[in-house]
Coordinates of C-alpha atoms in Angstrom, one line a residue:
X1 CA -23.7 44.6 50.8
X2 CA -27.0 43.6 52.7
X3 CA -28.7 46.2 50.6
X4 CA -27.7 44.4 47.1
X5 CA -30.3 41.4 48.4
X6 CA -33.7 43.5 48.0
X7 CA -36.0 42.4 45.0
X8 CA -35.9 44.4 42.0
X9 CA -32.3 45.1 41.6
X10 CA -32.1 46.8 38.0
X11 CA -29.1 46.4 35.8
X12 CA -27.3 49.0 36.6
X13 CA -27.2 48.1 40.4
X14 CA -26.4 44.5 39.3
X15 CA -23.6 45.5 36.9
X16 CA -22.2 48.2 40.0
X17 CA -22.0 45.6 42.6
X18 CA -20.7 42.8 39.9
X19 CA -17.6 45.1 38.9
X20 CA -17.1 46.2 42.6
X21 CA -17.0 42.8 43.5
X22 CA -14.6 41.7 40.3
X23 CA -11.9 44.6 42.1
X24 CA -12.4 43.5 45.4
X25 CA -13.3 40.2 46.1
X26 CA -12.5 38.0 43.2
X27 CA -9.2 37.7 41.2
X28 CA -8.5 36.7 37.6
X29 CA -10.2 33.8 36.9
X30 CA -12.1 33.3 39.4
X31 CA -15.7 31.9 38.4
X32 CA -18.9 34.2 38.8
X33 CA -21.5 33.2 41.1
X34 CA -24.1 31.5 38.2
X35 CA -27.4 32.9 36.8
X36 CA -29.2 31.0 39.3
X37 CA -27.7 32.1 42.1
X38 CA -27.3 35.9 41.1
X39 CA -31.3 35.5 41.0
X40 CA -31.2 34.5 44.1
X41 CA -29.2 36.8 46.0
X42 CA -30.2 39.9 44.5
X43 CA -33.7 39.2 43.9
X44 CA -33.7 39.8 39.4
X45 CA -34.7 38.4 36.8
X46 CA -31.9 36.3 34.5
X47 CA -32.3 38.5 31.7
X48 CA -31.0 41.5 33.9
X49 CA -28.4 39.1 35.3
X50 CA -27.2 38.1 31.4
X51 CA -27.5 42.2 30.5
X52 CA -25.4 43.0 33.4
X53 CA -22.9 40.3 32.5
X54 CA -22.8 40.6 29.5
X55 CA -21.8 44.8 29.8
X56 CA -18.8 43.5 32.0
X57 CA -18.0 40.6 28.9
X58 CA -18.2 43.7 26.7
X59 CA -15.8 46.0 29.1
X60 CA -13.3 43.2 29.4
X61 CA -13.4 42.4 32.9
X62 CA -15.1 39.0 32.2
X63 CA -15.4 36.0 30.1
X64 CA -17.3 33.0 29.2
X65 CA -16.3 29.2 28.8
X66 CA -18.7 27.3 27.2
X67 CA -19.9 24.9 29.8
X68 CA -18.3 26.1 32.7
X69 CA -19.5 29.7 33.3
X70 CA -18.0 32.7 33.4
X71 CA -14.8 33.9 34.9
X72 CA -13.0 36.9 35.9
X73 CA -10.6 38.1 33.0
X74 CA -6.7 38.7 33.5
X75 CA -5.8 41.7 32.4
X76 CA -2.5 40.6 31.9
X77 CA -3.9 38.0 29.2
X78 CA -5.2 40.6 27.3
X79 CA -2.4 42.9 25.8
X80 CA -0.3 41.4 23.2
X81 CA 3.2 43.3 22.6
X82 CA 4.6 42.8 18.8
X83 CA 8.4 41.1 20.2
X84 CA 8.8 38.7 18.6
X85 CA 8.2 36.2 21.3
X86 CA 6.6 32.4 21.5
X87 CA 3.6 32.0 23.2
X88 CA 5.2 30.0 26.2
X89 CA 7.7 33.0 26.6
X90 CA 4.9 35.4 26.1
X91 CA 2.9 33.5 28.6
X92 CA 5.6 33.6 31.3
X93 CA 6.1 37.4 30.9
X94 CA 2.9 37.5 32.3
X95 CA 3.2 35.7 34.8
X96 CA 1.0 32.4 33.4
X97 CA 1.7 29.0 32.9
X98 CA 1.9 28.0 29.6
X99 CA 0.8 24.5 28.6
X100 CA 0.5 23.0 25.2
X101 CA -2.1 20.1 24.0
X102 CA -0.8 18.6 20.8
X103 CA -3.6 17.4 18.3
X104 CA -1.1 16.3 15.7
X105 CA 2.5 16.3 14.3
X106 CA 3.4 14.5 11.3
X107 CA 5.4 15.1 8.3
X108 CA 2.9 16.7 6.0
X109 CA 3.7 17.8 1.4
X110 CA 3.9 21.4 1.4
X111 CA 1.2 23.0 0.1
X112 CA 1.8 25.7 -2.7
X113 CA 1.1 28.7 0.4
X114 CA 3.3 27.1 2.9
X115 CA 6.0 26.1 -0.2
X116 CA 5.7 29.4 -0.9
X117 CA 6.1 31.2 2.5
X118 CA 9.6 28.8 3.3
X119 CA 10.7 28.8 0.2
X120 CA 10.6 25.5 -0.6
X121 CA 9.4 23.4 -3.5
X122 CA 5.7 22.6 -3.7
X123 CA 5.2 19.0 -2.2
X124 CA 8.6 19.3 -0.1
X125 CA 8.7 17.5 3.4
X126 CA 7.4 20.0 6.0
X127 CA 6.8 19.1 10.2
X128 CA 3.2 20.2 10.9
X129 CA 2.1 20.8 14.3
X130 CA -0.9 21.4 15.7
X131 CA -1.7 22.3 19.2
X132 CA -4.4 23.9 21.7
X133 CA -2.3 26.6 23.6
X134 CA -3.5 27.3 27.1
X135 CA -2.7 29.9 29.9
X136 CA -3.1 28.8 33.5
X137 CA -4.9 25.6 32.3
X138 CA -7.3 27.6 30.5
X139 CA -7.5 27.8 26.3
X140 CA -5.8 30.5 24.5
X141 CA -5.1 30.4 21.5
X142 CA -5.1 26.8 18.6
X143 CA -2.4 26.8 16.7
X144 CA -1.1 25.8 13.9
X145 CA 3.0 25.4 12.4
X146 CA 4.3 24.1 9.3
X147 CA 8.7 24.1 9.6
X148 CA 10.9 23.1 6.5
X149 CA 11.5 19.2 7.5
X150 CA 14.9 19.4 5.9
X151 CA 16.1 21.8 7.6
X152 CA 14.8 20.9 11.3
X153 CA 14.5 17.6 11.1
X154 CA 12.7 15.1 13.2
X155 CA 10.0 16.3 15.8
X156 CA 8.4 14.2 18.7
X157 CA 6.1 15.3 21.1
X158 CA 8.5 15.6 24.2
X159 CA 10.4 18.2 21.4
X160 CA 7.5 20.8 21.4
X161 CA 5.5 20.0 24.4
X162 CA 6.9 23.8 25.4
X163 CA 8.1 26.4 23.5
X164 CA 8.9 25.5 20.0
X165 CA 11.3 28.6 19.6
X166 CA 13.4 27.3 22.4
X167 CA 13.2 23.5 20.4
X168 CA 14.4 25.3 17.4
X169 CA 17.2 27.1 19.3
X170 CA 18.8 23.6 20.6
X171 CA 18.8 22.8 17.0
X172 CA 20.7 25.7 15.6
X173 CA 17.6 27.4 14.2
X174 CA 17.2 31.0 16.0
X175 CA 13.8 33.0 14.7
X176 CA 14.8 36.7 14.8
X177 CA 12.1 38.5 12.9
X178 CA 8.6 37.5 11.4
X179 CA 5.9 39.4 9.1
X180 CA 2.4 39.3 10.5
X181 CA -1.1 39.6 9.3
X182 CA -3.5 40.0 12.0
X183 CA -7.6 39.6 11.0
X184 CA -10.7 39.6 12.6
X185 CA -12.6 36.2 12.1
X186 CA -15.1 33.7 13.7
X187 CA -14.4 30.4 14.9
X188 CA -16.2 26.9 13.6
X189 CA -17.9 24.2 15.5
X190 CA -14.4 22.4 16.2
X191 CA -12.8 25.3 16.9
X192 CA -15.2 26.3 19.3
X193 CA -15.4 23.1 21.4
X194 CA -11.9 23.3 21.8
X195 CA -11.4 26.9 22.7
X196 CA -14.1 26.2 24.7
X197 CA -16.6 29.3 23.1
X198 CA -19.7 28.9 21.5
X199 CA -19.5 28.4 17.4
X200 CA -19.1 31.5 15.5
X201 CA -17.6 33.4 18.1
X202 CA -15.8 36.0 17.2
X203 CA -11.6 35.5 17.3
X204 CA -8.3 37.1 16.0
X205 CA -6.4 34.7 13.6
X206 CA -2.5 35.8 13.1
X207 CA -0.7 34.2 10.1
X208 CA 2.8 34.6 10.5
X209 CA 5.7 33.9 8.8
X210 CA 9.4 33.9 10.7
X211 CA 13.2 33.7 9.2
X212 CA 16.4 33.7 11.1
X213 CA 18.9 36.5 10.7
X214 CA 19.5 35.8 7.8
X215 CA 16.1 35.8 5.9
X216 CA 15.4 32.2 5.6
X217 CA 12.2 31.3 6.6
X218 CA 12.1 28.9 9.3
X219 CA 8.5 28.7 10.4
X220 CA 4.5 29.6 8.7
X221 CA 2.0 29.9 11.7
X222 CA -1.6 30.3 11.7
X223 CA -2.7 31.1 14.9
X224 CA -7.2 31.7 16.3
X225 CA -7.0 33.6 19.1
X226 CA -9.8 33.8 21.8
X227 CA -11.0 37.7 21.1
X228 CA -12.8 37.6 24.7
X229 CA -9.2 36.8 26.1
X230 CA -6.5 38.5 23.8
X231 CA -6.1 41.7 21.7
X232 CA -2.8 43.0 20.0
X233 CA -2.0 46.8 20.6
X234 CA 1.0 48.5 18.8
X235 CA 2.1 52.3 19.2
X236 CA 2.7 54.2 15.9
X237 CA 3.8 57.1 15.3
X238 CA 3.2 59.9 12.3
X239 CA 5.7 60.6 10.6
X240 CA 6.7 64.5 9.8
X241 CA 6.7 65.8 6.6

């Protein structure tokens, strides 16, 4: 690697030995060395350090915190299969801790969209819940659940401080399907800061609504996904005339 230190690196040196590095030396997670000392070693200029980076931020292979740098991406934070799972389960199929942050939980009136969604009457006692959802200590995904009160009752923090399907489930209340809307979107200034992203950045948001086996609705979720850390991929398949 001796040969990587001589002035005048171009990009496409820098991006070579960045990626070869990201496969050999550093695992998911792991921070980047920082613009300063990229300059440094191989002897560029920052703006071929951030074109360099940012191709590998583009690729997938890396992402950016606001504040704290930029960090090797896990590839197996990145693929999203349609089970219907919760994020904690989802989480530990991949081998990541799942944590939650609450930023609130009260009984809320239902709004007409979420009285509509669960079926209830406009103003009706609903649980809302709304958490930051992170993955090896590091932000996912900020969500947000609205649950028929009278149906699940009371909620405290201990209750959903892990996976709120599993909460449900101890109280007789078993999701087994869900229709989904997935969108592209951008995050806002308090979305950012806690997603740790800069504002406007883009972001998948997933509105979702789940019933039990029976077709009740049990839960409406909106959902802002980090784009730089998450995608959904389904398989279809054509159907024959």
């Amino acid at each position: 690697m001796s040969v990587l230190n001589k002035a005048g690196y171009k990009h496409e040196a820098l991006y070579t030995a960045l990626r070869a590095e990201i496969g050999a030396d550093l695992r998911p997670h792991d921070p980047l060395p920082s613009e300063r000392e990229l300059v440094a070693r191989f002897g560029v200029s920052r703006a071929t350090v951030r074109q360099a980076i940012g191709r590998l931020e583009e690729e997938g292979l890396v992402y950016r915190a606001q504040g704290a740098g930029t960090f090797v991406a896990d590839p197996a934070t990145i693929s999203k299969s349609l089970a219907l799972t919760s994020f904690s389960e989802d989480m530990r199929n991949r081998r990541l801790t799942p944590d939650s942050r609450l930023l609130d939980l009260t009984v809320a009136s239902a709004s007409v969209q979420v009285a509509r969604d669960l079926a209830v009457s406009p103003g009706a006692d609903v649980v809302h819940v709304r958490r930051l959802r992170l993955a090896d200590s590091l932000p996912m995904c900020l969500e947000e659940v609205w649950l028929p009160a009278e149906r699940i009752g009371d909620l405290d923090a201990s209750v959903i401080a892990g996976s709120l399907y599993e909460a449900l489930a101890e109280r007789g209340v078993r999701p087994h399907h869900a229709d989904q809307v997935i969108a592209a979107t951008v995050v806002d200034a308090e979305q950012a800061r806690l997603l740790q992203v800069a504002p406007y950045s883009p972001a998948l948001r997933v509105d979702r609504v789940t019933y039990d086996e029976s077709g009740t609705a049990v839960e409406r979720a909106e959902s802002i996904y980090r784009a730089d850390r998450y995608d959904f991929r389904i398989t279809v398949t054509r159907r024959t005339p």
